[in-house]
Coordinates of C-alpha atoms and ligand atoms in Angstrom, one line a residue:
M1 CA -24.0 -30.9 10.5
G2 CA -23.1 -33.7 12.4
I3 CA -20.1 -34.4 14.5
S4 CA -19.0 -37.9 13.0
E5 CA -18.6 -35.6 9.6
V6 CA -16.3 -32.8 11.0
T7 CA -11.9 -34.4 10.4
L8 CA -11.3 -31.5 12.6
I9 CA -12.3 -32.1 16.2
K10 CA -10.7 -29.7 19.4
Q11 CA -8.9 -32.3 21.3
H12 CA -8.9 -31.7 25.6
L13 CA -5.6 -32.3 27.0
I14 CA -3.8 -32.0 30.3
D15 CA -0.6 -30.6 30.9
P16 CA 1.8 -32.8 32.5
E17 CA 4.5 -30.8 33.2
V18 CA 2.3 -28.4 35.2
C19 CA -0.5 -30.6 36.6
I20 CA 0.1 -32.3 39.9
R21 CA -2.2 -35.1 40.0
C22 CA -4.7 -34.1 42.8
N23 CA -7.5 -36.3 41.1
T24 CA -9.6 -33.0 41.1
C25 CA -10.1 -33.1 37.0
E26 CA -11.3 -37.2 37.2
E27 CA -13.0 -36.4 40.4
T28 CA -15.0 -33.9 37.8
C29 CA -16.1 -35.3 34.7
P30 CA -19.7 -35.8 34.4
V31 CA -18.8 -38.0 31.3
D32 CA -15.6 -40.2 33.0
A33 CA -13.8 -39.7 30.1
I34 CA -10.4 -37.8 32.4
T35 CA -8.6 -41.2 33.9
H36 CA -5.0 -42.1 34.7
D37 CA -2.0 -44.2 36.0
E38 CA 1.0 -43.8 38.6
R39 CA 1.7 -40.8 36.0
N40 CA -0.2 -39.2 34.3
Y41 CA -3.8 -37.8 34.1
V42 CA -4.7 -38.1 30.3
V43 CA -8.6 -37.4 28.8
N44 CA -10.6 -40.2 26.5
A45 CA -10.6 -37.7 23.3
E46 CA -13.8 -40.6 22.4
V47 CA -15.8 -39.2 25.9
C48 CA -14.6 -36.1 26.4
N49 CA -17.3 -33.9 25.3
A50 CA -15.4 -30.7 26.3
C51 CA -17.8 -29.2 28.3
G52 CA -15.5 -28.0 30.4
A53 CA -17.0 -28.5 34.1
C54 CA -13.4 -29.9 34.7
L55 CA -11.4 -27.1 34.1
G56 CA -12.7 -24.3 36.7
P57 CA -11.8 -27.2 39.8
C58 CA -8.0 -28.0 38.6
P59 CA -5.5 -25.5 40.7
T60 CA -3.0 -25.6 38.2
G61 CA -4.3 -24.8 34.8
S62 CA -2.8 -27.8 33.4
I63 CA -6.2 -28.2 32.7
D64 CA -7.1 -26.3 29.8
H65 CA -5.0 -27.9 26.9
W66 CA -6.8 -27.8 23.2
R67 CA -4.9 -28.9 20.4
I68 CA -6.9 -29.1 16.8
V69 CA -6.5 -32.4 15.8
D70 CA -8.0 -34.4 11.6
R71 CA -10.9 -36.9 13.8
S72 CA -8.3 -40.2 12.5
K73 CA -5.0 -38.7 14.2
V74 CA -6.6 -38.4 18.2
F75 CA -4.1 -38.3 20.7
S76 CA -5.1 -41.5 22.1
L77 CA -5.0 -42.4 25.8
D78 CA -2.0 -44.6 26.0
E79 CA 0.4 -42.2 24.5
Q80 CA -0.6 -39.7 26.4
L81 CA 0.2 -41.8 29.5
G82 CA 3.2 -42.0 27.8
W83 CA 4.3 -38.3 27.5
D84 CA 6.7 -36.0 30.1
E85 CA 5.6 -33.0 27.9
L86 CA 2.4 -31.6 26.4
P87 CA 3.7 -31.9 21.8
T88 CA 4.2 -29.6 20.6
V89 CA 2.3 -27.7 16.9
E90 CA 4.1 -29.1 14.6
E91 CA 4.3 -32.5 16.9
A92 CA 0.7 -32.7 16.8
G93 CA 0.4 -32.1 13.1
A94 CA -2.9 -30.1 14.3
T95 CA -4.1 -26.3 12.4
T96 CA -3.2 -24.5 15.9
S97 CA -3.3 -25.0 19.3
D98 CA -6.0 -23.7 22.0
D99 CA -5.6 -23.2 25.2
S100 CA -8.5 -22.1 25.8
L101 CA -12.1 -24.1 25.5
A102 CA -13.8 -20.6 22.4
T103 CA -15.3 -22.1 19.9
L104 CA -13.8 -24.0 17.5
V105 CA -13.8 -22.3 14.1
G106 CA -13.1 -23.7 11.2
A107 CA -15.2 -27.2 12.7
E108 CA -17.9 -28.2 14.4
A109 CA -17.3 -26.8 18.4
P110 CA -18.5 -29.7 20.2
P111 CA -21.1 -30.0 21.7
Q112 CA -22.4 -28.2 24.7
T113 CA -23.7 -30.3 28.3
N114 CA -25.8 -29.8 31.5
A115 CA -22.3 -29.9 33.8
A116 CA -22.9 -30.3 36.7
I117 CA -22.3 -26.3 38.3
S118 CA -19.1 -26.5 40.4
P119 CA -19.5 -26.1 44.3
S120 CA -16.4 -23.9 44.0
S121 CA -16.3 -20.5 42.6
T122 CA -13.8 -20.3 39.7
K123 CA -13.1 -16.7 40.5
P124 CA -11.9 -14.9 42.3
P125 CA -12.9 -12.7 45.4
H126 CA -13.4 -9.0 43.3
S127 CA -11.6 -7.3 45.0
A128 CA -8.4 -9.7 45.5
A129 CA -4.5 -9.0 44.2
T130 CA -3.5 -10.3 41.2
P131 CA -1.6 -13.5 41.6
Q132 CA 1.3 -14.0 39.5
T133 CA 1.0 -18.2 38.1
N134 CA 3.1 -20.2 36.4
L135 CA 6.1 -18.4 37.3
H136 CA 8.6 -21.9 37.8
G137 CA 7.4 -24.8 35.9
V138 CA 9.2 -28.4 35.5
K139 CA 11.8 -27.2 33.3
N140 CA 12.4 -23.8 35.4
P141 CA 12.2 -24.7 38.8
I142 CA 13.4 -21.8 41.0
T143 CA 16.2 -23.1 44.3
A144 CA 14.8 -22.2 47.6
S145 CA 16.4 -22.6 50.9
V146 CA 15.0 -25.0 54.1
V147 CA 15.9 -21.4 57.2
G148 CA 13.0 -23.9 59.3
N149 CA 11.9 -26.7 60.3
L150 CA 9.6 -27.0 63.4
R151 CA 7.2 -29.7 64.2
L152 CA 4.0 -28.7 65.0
T153 CA 1.9 -31.5 66.7
A154 CA 3.2 -33.5 69.8
E155 CA 4.9 -36.0 69.8
D156 CA 3.1 -38.5 71.1
A157 CA 0.2 -36.8 67.8
S158 CA -0.4 -39.6 64.9
G159 CA 0.6 -37.2 62.5
D160 CA 4.3 -35.3 62.4
V161 CA 3.3 -32.0 60.7
R162 CA 5.5 -29.2 59.6
H163 CA 6.0 -25.5 60.0
I164 CA 8.3 -25.9 56.6
V165 CA 9.8 -22.2 56.4
L166 CA 11.6 -21.7 52.6
D167 CA 14.0 -18.6 51.1
F168 CA 14.3 -17.6 48.1
G169 CA 17.3 -14.8 48.8
S170 CA 17.3 -11.8 46.2
L171 CA 15.5 -14.7 43.4
P172 CA 11.3 -13.4 43.2
F173 CA 8.9 -14.5 44.3
P174 CA 5.7 -13.2 44.8
V175 CA 3.1 -15.1 46.6
L176 CA -0.7 -14.5 47.8
E177 CA -2.7 -16.6 50.2
G178 CA -4.8 -19.1 49.0
Q179 CA -2.3 -19.9 46.2
A180 CA -0.2 -22.9 46.2
I181 CA 3.5 -23.9 45.0
G182 CA 4.7 -28.0 43.6
I183 CA 7.9 -29.3 45.2
I184 CA 9.7 -31.3 43.0
P185 CA 12.2 -34.3 45.1
P186 CA 14.4 -35.2 44.6
G187 CA 15.9 -38.8 42.5
L188 CA 13.5 -40.8 40.5
D189 CA 10.3 -42.6 39.8
A190 CA 9.7 -46.3 39.0
N191 CA 9.9 -45.7 35.9
G192 CA 12.9 -43.9 35.9
R193 CA 11.8 -39.9 35.2
A194 CA 11.7 -37.4 37.6
H195 CA 9.0 -37.1 39.7
H196 CA 6.1 -34.8 39.3
P197 CA 6.2 -31.4 41.3
R198 CA 3.8 -31.7 44.0
M199 CA 2.0 -29.1 45.4
Y200 CA 1.1 -27.5 49.2
S201 CA -0.9 -24.5 50.0
V202 CA 1.6 -21.3 51.1
A203 CA 0.8 -20.6 54.6
S204 CA 2.2 -17.3 55.2
P205 CA 0.9 -14.3 53.7
R206 CA 2.0 -12.0 50.6
S207 CA 4.4 -10.0 53.1
G208 CA 6.6 -13.1 54.2
E209 CA 6.3 -15.5 56.8
R210 CA 9.1 -13.1 58.5
E211 CA 7.3 -9.5 57.7
G212 CA 9.8 -8.1 55.0
Y213 CA 11.4 -11.3 54.4
N214 CA 11.2 -13.2 51.4
N215 CA 10.3 -16.8 52.5
L216 CA 7.6 -18.0 52.7
S217 CA 6.6 -21.3 55.2
L218 CA 4.0 -24.3 54.3
T219 CA 2.5 -27.2 56.7
V220 CA 3.3 -30.0 55.8
K221 CA 2.5 -33.8 56.7
R222 CA 4.3 -36.7 56.7
M223 CA 1.5 -38.8 55.0
T224 CA 3.1 -42.6 56.3
E225 CA -0.2 -44.4 55.3
G226 CA -2.2 -44.3 52.6
D227 CA -6.1 -43.7 51.5
D228 CA -6.5 -48.2 52.4
G229 CA -4.6 -47.6 56.2
Q230 CA -2.1 -49.8 54.8
P231 CA 1.6 -48.7 55.6
F232 CA 2.7 -46.5 52.3
R233 CA 5.9 -43.6 52.7
G234 CA 4.7 -40.1 50.6
V235 CA 7.6 -39.5 48.8
C236 CA 7.3 -35.5 48.5
S237 CA 5.3 -35.7 52.0
N238 CA 9.0 -37.5 54.3
Y239 CA 11.3 -35.7 52.3
V240 CA 10.0 -32.4 53.0
C241 CA 9.2 -33.7 56.5
D242 CA 12.9 -34.3 56.7
L243 CA 14.6 -31.3 55.3
Q244 CA 18.1 -29.3 57.5
K245 CA 18.3 -26.2 57.8
G246 CA 20.1 -25.3 54.1
D247 CA 19.5 -27.6 53.0
T248 CA 18.0 -26.7 49.4
V249 CA 14.3 -27.4 47.1
Q250 CA 13.2 -26.9 43.2
V251 CA 10.2 -25.5 43.8
T252 CA 8.2 -24.4 40.4
G253 CA 4.6 -22.6 40.3
P254 CA 2.9 -21.0 41.8
F255 CA -0.5 -21.6 41.2
G256 CA -3.7 -20.9 42.0
A257 CA -6.2 -18.0 40.7
S258 CA -9.2 -18.1 42.7
F259 CA -8.8 -19.4 45.5
L260 CA -8.4 -16.3 47.1
M261 CA -8.7 -13.8 49.6
P262 CA -10.5 -10.0 49.1
N263 CA -9.0 -7.0 49.6
H264 CA -11.9 -4.5 51.1
A265 CA -11.4 -4.3 54.8
G266 CA -15.2 -4.8 54.4
S267 CA -15.2 -8.1 53.4
N268 CA -16.2 -11.3 56.5
L269 CA -14.4 -14.2 55.9
L270 CA -15.4 -18.1 57.2
M271 CA -12.8 -20.1 56.7
I272 CA -13.7 -23.7 57.5
C273 CA -10.8 -26.6 57.5
T274 CA -9.0 -29.8 58.9
G275 CA -6.0 -30.9 59.6
T276 CA -3.6 -29.4 57.4
G277 CA -6.8 -27.6 55.5
S278 CA -5.4 -25.0 57.7
A279 CA -2.3 -23.2 55.9
P280 CA -4.4 -20.7 52.9
M281 CA -6.2 -19.5 56.5
R282 CA -3.3 -19.3 58.8
A283 CA -1.6 -17.5 55.6
M284 CA -5.6 -15.7 55.5
T285 CA -5.8 -14.7 59.3
E286 CA -2.1 -13.4 59.6
Q287 CA -2.2 -10.8 56.7
R288 CA -5.9 -9.6 58.1
R289 CA -3.6 -9.9 61.7
R290 CA -0.4 -7.5 60.4
L291 CA -2.9 -5.2 59.0
R292 CA -4.8 -4.5 62.5
A293 CA -1.4 -4.2 63.9
A294 CA -0.6 -1.8 61.1
G295 CA -4.0 0.6 62.2
Q296 CA -6.1 0.0 59.2
P297 CA -9.3 -0.1 60.1
L298 CA -10.8 -4.2 59.2
P299 CA -14.8 -3.5 60.6
G300 CA -14.9 -7.1 58.4
R301 CA -15.1 -10.9 60.3
L302 CA -13.2 -13.5 60.8
M303 CA -15.0 -17.1 61.5
L304 CA -12.8 -20.2 61.3
F305 CA -14.0 -23.1 62.0
F306 CA -10.9 -25.7 62.8
G307 CA -11.3 -30.0 62.7
A308 CA -8.8 -31.9 64.5
R309 CA -8.5 -35.4 66.4
R310 CA -6.9 -33.4 69.8
A311 CA -5.9 -30.0 70.8
E312 CA -2.1 -31.9 69.8
E313 CA -2.6 -32.1 67.3
L314 CA -4.3 -29.0 65.2
P315 CA -1.5 -27.0 63.8
Y316 CA -1.0 -23.8 65.5
F317 CA -2.4 -24.3 68.3
G318 CA -0.6 -22.5 70.6
P319 CA -1.0 -18.7 68.6
L320 CA -4.6 -19.1 67.2
T321 CA -6.0 -19.5 70.9
K322 CA -3.8 -16.8 71.8
L323 CA -6.3 -14.1 68.3
P324 CA -7.4 -11.6 70.6
A325 CA -12.0 -12.7 70.1
D326 CA -12.4 -9.3 69.1
F327 CA -9.8 -9.7 65.2
I328 CA -11.3 -13.7 64.8
D329 CA -14.5 -15.9 66.4
T330 CA -12.5 -19.5 66.7
C331 CA -14.6 -22.4 66.9
L332 CA -12.0 -25.8 67.6
A333 CA -13.2 -29.4 66.8
F334 CA -11.6 -32.2 67.7
S335 CA -12.5 -35.6 66.9
R336 CA -11.0 -38.1 69.6
A337 CA -10.4 -35.6 72.5
P338 CA -10.0 -38.5 75.7
G339 CA -13.5 -38.4 76.9
Q340 CA -16.1 -36.5 74.1
P341 CA -17.7 -36.8 72.2
R342 CA -16.4 -37.0 67.8
T343 CA -16.6 -33.5 67.2
Y344 CA -16.7 -32.4 63.4
V345 CA -16.9 -28.7 61.9
Q346 CA -19.7 -29.7 60.3
D347 CA -20.9 -30.1 64.8
R348 CA -19.5 -26.5 65.0
L349 CA -20.9 -24.9 62.9
R350 CA -24.7 -26.2 63.0
E351 CA -23.6 -24.7 67.2
R352 CA -22.9 -21.6 66.1
A353 CA -25.5 -21.9 62.6
A354 CA -27.3 -18.2 63.8
D355 CA -24.2 -16.3 63.8
V356 CA -23.4 -18.9 59.8
A357 CA -26.6 -17.0 58.2
E358 CA -25.5 -13.9 59.7
L359 CA -22.2 -13.9 58.1
L360 CA -23.1 -15.7 55.0
R361 CA -26.2 -12.6 54.8
G362 CA -23.5 -9.9 54.6
D363 CA -20.0 -9.1 52.6
S364 CA -18.3 -12.2 53.1
F365 CA -16.4 -15.1 51.3
V366 CA -16.5 -19.1 52.3
Y367 CA -13.7 -21.1 52.4
I368 CA -13.1 -24.8 52.6
C369 CA -9.9 -26.2 53.2
G370 CA -8.2 -30.1 53.8
L371 CA -10.0 -33.6 53.8
K372 CA -12.3 -34.2 50.9
G373 CA -14.5 -37.0 53.6
M374 CA -16.0 -33.0 55.3
E375 CA -17.5 -30.9 52.4
A376 CA -20.7 -32.5 51.9
G377 CA -20.7 -32.7 55.4
V378 CA -19.8 -28.9 55.7
L379 CA -22.8 -27.9 52.6
D380 CA -25.3 -29.8 54.9
A381 CA -24.9 -27.9 57.8
L382 CA -24.4 -24.5 56.0
R383 CA -27.7 -25.9 54.2
D384 CA -29.3 -26.0 57.3
A385 CA -28.3 -23.4 59.1
C386 CA -29.3 -21.2 56.1
A387 CA -32.7 -23.2 56.1
A388 CA -33.7 -21.8 60.4
A389 CA -32.1 -18.2 59.5
D390 CA -35.4 -17.9 55.9
M391 CA -32.8 -17.8 53.6
D392 CA -32.6 -20.0 50.6
W393 CA -29.5 -22.2 50.8
P394 CA -29.0 -23.4 47.3
S395 CA -30.0 -19.6 45.4
L396 CA -27.2 -18.4 47.9
H397 CA -24.5 -21.1 47.2
Q398 CA -25.4 -20.7 43.4
R399 CA -24.7 -16.2 44.2
L400 CA -21.3 -17.1 46.3
V401 CA -20.2 -19.6 43.5
D402 CA -20.3 -17.6 41.1
E403 CA -19.7 -13.6 42.5
G404 CA -15.9 -15.1 44.1
R405 CA -17.2 -15.9 46.9
F406 CA -16.9 -19.3 47.5
H407 CA -13.8 -21.9 47.3
V408 CA -13.3 -25.3 48.1
E409 CA -10.0 -27.2 47.9
T410 CA -10.4 -30.5 48.9
Y411 CA -8.5 -33.9 48.9
Ligands
NAP501 P1 -6.5 -35.3 59.0 O1 -5.9 -35.0 60.4 O2 -6.6 -36.9 59.1 O3 -7.8 -34.2 59.2 C1 -8.4 -33.7 60.7 C2 -9.7 -34.2 61.0 O4 -10.7 -34.7 59.9 C3 -9.9 -34.8 62.5 O5 -10.3 -34.6 63.0 C4 -10.5 -36.2 61.8 O6 -11.5 -37.0 62.2 C5 -11.9 -34.4 60.8 N1 -12.6 -35.7 59.2 C6 -12.1 -36.6 58.9 N2 -13.7 -36.8 58.4 C7 -13.8 -36.4 58.7 C8 -15.0 -35.5 57.8 N3 -15.8 -36.0 56.6 N4 -16.0 -34.0 58.2 C9 -15.7 -33.5 59.4 N5 -13.8 -34.0 59.8 C10 -14.1 -35.3 59.1 O7 -6.5 -34.1 58.6 P2 -4.8 -33.8 57.6 O8 -4.3 -35.4 57.2 O9 -3.8 -33.3 58.2 O10 -4.9 -33.6 55.6 C11 -5.9 -32.7 55.4 C12 -6.4 -32.7 54.4 O11 -6.0 -31.4 54.0 C13 -5.6 -33.9 53.4 O12 -6.1 -34.0 52.8 C14 -4.8 -32.4 52.9 O13 -4.2 -33.0 51.6 C15 -5.6 -31.2 52.7 N6 -4.6 -30.1 52.0 C16 -3.6 -29.8 52.8 C17 -3.0 -28.8 52.0 C18 -2.0 -29.0 52.9 O14 -1.9 -27.5 51.9 N7 -1.2 -29.0 53.2 C19 -3.8 -27.5 51.2 C20 -5.4 -27.9 50.8 C21 -6.0 -29.5 51.3 P3 -11.0 -38.6 62.4 O15 -9.8 -38.3 61.5 O16 -11.0 -38.1 64.5 O17 -11.6 -38.8 61.8

């Protein structure tokens, strides 16, 4: 029986309440079924073939929603663009909802395609702690108090990057290194609707920005221009960067169930980041540093490649350079240091190719976070490092991805 003959189809939908508009799904979709306007990300039922390629890379899980509906009554793009929340099963006129891509019973399953293999693991490291996710959404955000707002970059730096500390008082809000939270900017957008939350990676370890406190930190850059270089005032980043001690913020999350660190002591971490993509690396490094300070033997190695324009623009530069070399092997890449050639993290990876390959041979976990643009260069550098060490990168990369050892979060 062909798909055109069945009445029921499993329509793929995105939850507008949880979606953080990071564009990952639209970039990933191999058949261009996903599109967006300034408000929502939506799926074209006529084009979507339910291949599932977009599911893994989505950081929030907002992508994994399905309604079994009559083919003649699928939700149009215009309808989806107008949603503030997903329709209930009853509103959808659906026989059932099924919030996972499982086999469709009673109608023909959508065709599967050979979707492009995600370059990133969709499962966490095998020894990672179990994360709490989606405890608070836009309908039940948790209130946090601002207890710190420190400028990390020099006053004359081109970027204003802030270390923001939020305290949750007596309210439980457990986060793990690598997870993210949403912040809801106050006020209304141009359409008169509440702003959707913007997502920020947590920069502190599980035991709190201050150990034993119910707080966490974020690394936030004030957005003053758009991707096209034209002046653009980021709604949430400016709100967050202007927060004062004592202010309260509405928080959603925590989000993220795969970009997590391994818990076993022998695991090596290879961390590659640019700019504010350093947030999860700081969290993981600090977690390991605290364990080491508490006397736990940690045979696993840490290697960090970190890129910024100049030392003055590198978040956490001071504390980072004070970490002992036998704890972390740090390679900084400055692209606009006066009198020095432009250097990116991938250039440093090439310089350290032999050490990188040796690390990849072991019990290692790779984390890449920051600018989307660095992804291709970093992958090329890893491939070349492996080739020079007689290692087959495609098969190693696939194994790392499959085993929850290769995590990419770029925007
Ligand atoms: P940035 O300051 O614009 O750039 C950091 C460094 O990366 C600069 O030295 C830059 O060099 C270099 N760079 C530019 N293109 C590159 C390429 N193709 N390959 C390698 N390096 C390259 O960084 P940012 O503004 O902080 O942006 C960081 C990104 O991380 C953002 O896209 C953000 O969304 C993302 N992120 C943030 C968080 C968070 O929680 N804050 C979490 C995850 C991801 P030049 O500018 O000199 O070319």
